[in-house]
Amino acid sequence: MQSGSPWRPPYVVPRSLISLTSLTSLTSLTSLTSLTSLTSLTSLTSLTSLTSLTSLTSLTSLTSLTSLTSLTSLTSLTQKGRVA
């Protein structure tokens, strides 16, 4: 035996503490996974919406530009016909 230090029984971790720690870890992991999934889904939805909006805006601008060009060409052609 060692002199100067009293004998101590080995430390036993209560089962309730182990269960509580496991439950807390599992809850934290589940919450983190859910949050990560939700964040990813939100980011993907936002990106998709932004892409769709950009495409729609580009298409609208292109259509407007094409219509304006066609109208200008038609007006010029009409004016040339009247002058002749």
Backbone as a chain_set.jsonl record, in Angstrom:
{"seq": "MQSGSPWRPPYVVPRSLISLTSLTSLTSLTSLTSLTSLTSLTSLTSLTSLTSLTSLTSLTSLTSLTSLTSLTSLTSLTQKGRVA", "coords": {"N": [[0.827, -1.189, 0.0], [0.322, 2.278, -0.561], [1.848, 4.859, 1.216], [0.436, 7.588, 3.037], [-1.695, 8.308, 1.33], [-5.098, 7.816, 1.332], [-7.044, 4.846, 0.659], [-9.119, 4.757, -2.155], [-12.283, 4.042, -3.532], [-12.855, 2.882, -6.903], [-13.937, 5.324, -9.309], [-17.272, 5.5, -10.204], [-19.342, 6.036, -12.906], [-22.548, 7.29, -12.896], [-25.366, 5.589, -14.338], [-27.516, 7.13, -15.206], [-26.343, 9.568, -15.782], [-24.735, 8.901, -17.944], [-26.717, 8.169, -19.791], [-28.064, 10.62, -20.03], [-26.041, 12.239, -21.093], [-25.589, 10.909, -23.534], [-28.102, 11.232, -24.716], [-28.226, 14.025, -24.886], [-26.063, 14.505, -26.62], [-26.985, 13.145, -28.885], [-29.325, 14.59, -29.451], [-28.222, 17.122, -29.953], [-26.688, 16.509, -32.214], [-28.694, 15.7, -34.002], [-30.174, 18.078, -34.179], [-28.217, 19.747, -35.285], [-27.781, 18.459, -37.741], [-30.345, 18.715, -38.879], [-30.488, 21.511, -39.025], [-28.371, 22.05, -40.763], [-29.295, 20.74, -43.063], [-31.623, 22.214, -43.545], [-30.518, 24.755, -43.979], [-28.996, 24.244, -46.272], [-31.061, 23.545, -48.044], [-32.52, 25.937, -48.082], [-30.579, 27.661, -49.167], [-30.24, 26.461, -51.664], [-32.825, 26.759, -52.739], [-32.995, 29.558, -52.792], [-30.925, 30.106, -54.575], [-31.881, 28.827, -56.866], [-34.242, 30.31, -57.294], [-33.112, 32.818, -57.739], [-31.611, 32.307, -60.043], [-33.674, 31.628, -61.815], [-35.076, 34.037, -61.836], [-33.13, 35.746, -62.889], [-32.774, 34.578, -65.417], [-35.36, 34.938, -66.466], [-35.504, 37.735, -66.46], [-33.424, 38.332, -68.239], [-34.434, 37.104, -70.542], [-36.781, 38.593, -70.926], [-35.676, 41.139, -71.352], [-34.22, 40.62, -73.671], [-36.294, 39.922, -75.423], [-37.733, 42.339, -75.448], [-35.787, 43.999, -76.561], [-35.452, 42.797, -79.06], [-38.031, 43.161, -80.118], [-38.127, 45.958, -80.19], [-36.028, 46.499, -81.971], [-37.04, 45.266, -84.262], [-39.344, 46.833, -84.65], [-38.178, 49.345, -85.092], [-36.742, 48.822, -87.429], [-38.874, 48.207, -89.131], [-40.244, 50.656, -89.126], [-38.289, 52.306, -90.29], [-38.157, 51.133, -92.8], [-40.738, 51.615, -93.724], [-40.718, 54.404, -93.821], [-38.794, 54.82, -95.809], [-40.123, 53.77, -97.985], [-42.169, 55.635, -98.32], [-40.767, 57.906, -99.019], [-39.699, 57.299, -101.494]], "CA": [[0.0, 0.0, 0.0], [1.045, 3.541, -0.571], [1.694, 5.586, 2.477], [0.045, 8.996, 2.923], [-2.929, 8.535, 0.581], [-6.09, 6.797, 1.704], [-7.572, 4.057, -0.461], [-10.402, 5.254, -2.67], [-12.896, 3.098, -4.485], [-12.861, 3.432, -8.278], [-15.063, 6.235, -9.587], [-18.292, 4.883, -11.052], [-20.212, 7.035, -13.527], [-23.945, 6.836, -12.832], [-25.989, 5.293, -15.629], [-28.389, 8.238, -15.612], [-25.481, 10.599, -16.367], [-24.346, 8.409, -19.279], [-27.915, 8.273, -20.638], [-28.315, 12.04, -20.274], [-24.993, 12.716, -22.004], [-25.868, 10.318, -24.848], [-29.306, 11.875, -25.235], [-27.858, 15.405, -25.235], [-25.225, 14.426, -27.819], [-27.843, 12.745, -29.999], [-30.206, 15.733, -29.736], [-27.382, 18.154, -30.576], [-26.329, 16.035, -33.555], [-29.919, 15.75, -34.807], [-30.468, 19.492, -34.419], [-27.203, 20.261, -36.207], [-28.063, 17.869, -39.054], [-31.56, 19.359, -39.382], [-30.151, 22.899, -39.349], [-27.528, 22.01, -41.96], [-30.175, 20.385, -44.184], [-32.499, 23.355, -43.79], [-29.682, 25.816, -44.555], [-28.68, 23.821, -47.642], [-32.297, 23.638, -48.823], [-32.812, 27.366, -48.245], [-29.586, 28.191, -50.106], [-30.546, 25.914, -52.989], [-34.059, 27.409, -53.174], [-32.654, 30.948, -53.107], [-30.114, 30.084, -55.797], [-32.789, 28.468, -57.968], [-35.108, 31.47, -57.527], [-32.278, 33.879, -58.315], [-31.291, 31.889, -61.412], [-34.91, 31.748, -62.593], [-35.364, 35.464, -61.984], [-32.119, 36.285, -63.812], [-33.107, 34.058, -66.755], [-36.587, 35.597, -66.89], [-35.155, 39.133, -66.733], [-32.633, 38.332, -69.477], [-35.338, 36.762, -71.643], [-37.658, 39.75, -71.116], [-34.856, 42.195, -71.946], [-33.908, 40.205, -75.039], [-37.547, 40.03, -76.183], [-38.006, 43.765, -75.624], [-34.778, 44.524, -77.492], [-35.784, 42.256, -80.389], [-39.245, 43.85, -80.569], [-37.76, 47.339, -80.477], [-35.221, 46.473, -83.197], [-37.96, 44.955, -85.366], [-40.196, 47.994, -84.833], [-37.337, 50.395, -85.682], [-36.478, 48.417, -88.823], [-40.136, 48.33, -89.869], [-40.499, 52.093, -89.276], [-37.326, 52.809, -91.277], [-38.556, 50.584, -94.104], [-41.951, 52.332, -94.091], [-40.311, 55.782, -94.185], [-38.098, 54.74, -97.111], [-41.159, 53.521, -98.996], [-42.912, 56.856, -98.534], [-39.891, 58.892, -99.68], [-39.59, 56.891, -102.893]], "C": [[0.859, 1.236, 0.0], [0.806, 4.249, 0.746], [1.271, 7.017, 2.203], [-1.221, 9.238, 2.132], [-3.919, 7.434, 0.922], [-6.605, 6.069, 0.467], [-8.936, 4.6, -0.858], [-10.991, 4.206, -3.603], [-12.887, 3.704, -5.888], [-14.126, 4.261, -8.519], [-16.021, 5.55, -10.561], [-19.198, 5.983, -11.581], [-21.645, 6.513, -13.46], [-24.537, 6.629, -14.216], [-26.856, 6.442, -16.122], [-27.575, 9.347, -16.261], [-25.049, 10.196, -17.772], [-25.525, 8.551, -20.239], [-28.195, 9.725, -21.003], [-27.309, 12.612, -21.254], [-25.242, 12.194, -23.412], [-27.061, 10.996, -25.503], [-29.006, 13.302, -25.677], [-27.028, 15.427, -26.509], [-26.06, 14.106, -29.044], [-28.759, 13.893, -30.416], [-29.428, 16.838, -30.443], [-27.032, 17.781, -32.002], [-27.526, 16.111, -34.494], [-30.266, 17.193, -35.162], [-29.497, 20.089, -35.428], [-27.445, 19.749, -37.617], [-29.289, 18.53, -39.684], [-31.271, 20.794, -39.822], [-29.328, 22.97, -40.622], [-28.377, 21.712, -43.194], [-31.072, 21.561, -44.559], [-31.738, 24.495, -44.447], [-29.352, 25.497, -46.007], [-29.894, 23.97, -48.547], [-32.655, 25.092, -49.101], [-31.863, 27.994, -49.258], [-29.887, 27.738, -51.524], [-31.792, 26.583, -53.569], [-33.782, 28.85, -53.591], [-31.867, 31.029, -54.406], [-30.973, 29.792, -57.014], [-33.686, 29.652, -58.324], [-34.332, 32.592, -58.203], [-31.938, 33.575, -59.764], [-32.51, 32.052, -62.308], [-35.234, 33.214, -62.864], [-34.409, 36.103, -62.98], [-32.425, 35.86, -65.241], [-34.339, 34.771, -67.31], [-36.313, 37.059, -67.263], [-34.381, 39.241, -68.042], [-33.518, 38.072, -70.684], [-36.258, 37.938, -71.968], [-36.902, 40.891, -71.809], [-34.547, 41.885, -73.405], [-35.139, 40.34, -75.932], [-37.873, 41.492, -76.473], [-37.057, 44.378, -76.642], [-35.075, 44.067, -78.912], [-37.007, 42.963, -80.958], [-38.931, 45.281, -80.968], [-36.964, 47.429, -81.771], [-36.114, 46.222, -84.408], [-38.841, 46.161, -85.684], [-39.419, 49.134, -85.51], [-37.058, 50.095, -87.149], [-37.722, 48.604, -89.676], [-40.455, 49.798, -90.116], [-39.583, 52.689, -90.333], [-37.733, 52.365, -92.682], [-39.793, 51.33, -94.614], [-41.615, 53.749, -94.548], [-39.619, 55.794, -95.544], [-39.108, 54.542, -98.235], [-41.925, 54.779, -99.322], [-42.081, 57.9, -99.314], [-39.81, 58.56, -101.163], [-40.912, 57.177, -103.579]], "O": [[1.984, 1.235, 0.501], [-0.293, 4.233, 1.301], [1.715, 7.604, 1.217], [-1.793, 10.321, 2.256], [-3.601, 6.25, 0.81], [-6.598, 6.616, -0.635], [-9.791, 4.866, -0.012], [-10.272, 3.565, -4.369], [-12.91, 4.927, -6.031], [-15.208, 3.955, -8.019], [-15.607, 5.078, -11.62], [-19.754, 6.767, -10.812], [-21.921, 5.406, -13.923], [-24.255, 7.383, -15.147], [-26.924, 6.7, -17.324], [-28.052, 10.001, -17.188], [-24.998, 11.026, -18.679], [-25.353, 9.002, -21.371], [-28.525, 10.028, -22.149], [-27.671, 13.381, -22.144], [-25.122, 12.944, -24.381], [-27.037, 11.299, -26.696], [-29.479, 13.74, -26.725], [-27.253, 16.263, -27.384], [-25.882, 14.703, -30.106], [-28.945, 14.137, -31.609], [-29.91, 17.421, -31.414], [-27.069, 18.624, -32.899], [-27.394, 16.535, -35.643], [-30.61, 17.493, -36.305], [-29.896, 20.842, -36.317], [-27.331, 20.504, -38.582], [-29.282, 18.864, -40.869], [-31.751, 21.238, -40.865], [-29.551, 23.839, -41.465], [-28.211, 22.341, -44.238], [-31.257, 21.865, -45.738], [-32.248, 25.134, -45.368], [-29.417, 26.371, -46.871], [-29.785, 24.457, -49.672], [-33.047, 25.441, -50.214], [-32.289, 28.77, -50.113], [-29.802, 28.522, -52.469], [-31.818, 26.935, -54.748], [-34.275, 29.309, -54.621], [-32.107, 31.907, -55.235], [-30.82, 30.42, -58.062], [-33.875, 29.966, -59.499], [-34.831, 33.237, -59.126], [-31.969, 34.463, -60.616], [-32.401, 32.553, -63.427], [-35.616, 33.584, -63.974], [-34.821, 36.906, -63.817], [-32.35, 36.668, -66.166], [-34.365, 35.161, -68.477], [-36.832, 37.557, -68.262], [-34.643, 40.126, -68.857], [-33.382, 38.725, -71.719], [-36.489, 38.247, -73.137], [-37.419, 41.524, -72.73], [-34.603, 42.764, -74.266], [-35.041, 40.814, -77.064], [-38.241, 41.846, -77.593], [-37.467, 45.177, -77.483], [-34.965, 44.847, -79.858], [-37.028, 43.325, -82.134], [-39.427, 45.762, -81.987], [-37.191, 48.328, -82.58], [-35.972, 46.872, -85.444], [-39.061, 46.479, -86.853], [-39.946, 49.806, -86.396], [-37.125, 50.979, -88.002], [-37.645, 49.096, -90.801], [-40.895, 50.154, -91.209], [-40.022, 53.476, -91.172], [-37.657, 53.143, -93.634], [-39.884, 51.641, -95.801], [-42.16, 54.235, -95.539], [-39.847, 56.702, -96.344], [-38.947, 55.099, -99.321], [-42.301, 54.989, -100.475], [-42.603, 58.655, -100.135], [-39.848, 59.462, -101.999], [-41.059, 56.913, -104.772]]}, "num_chains": 1, "name": "protein.A"}
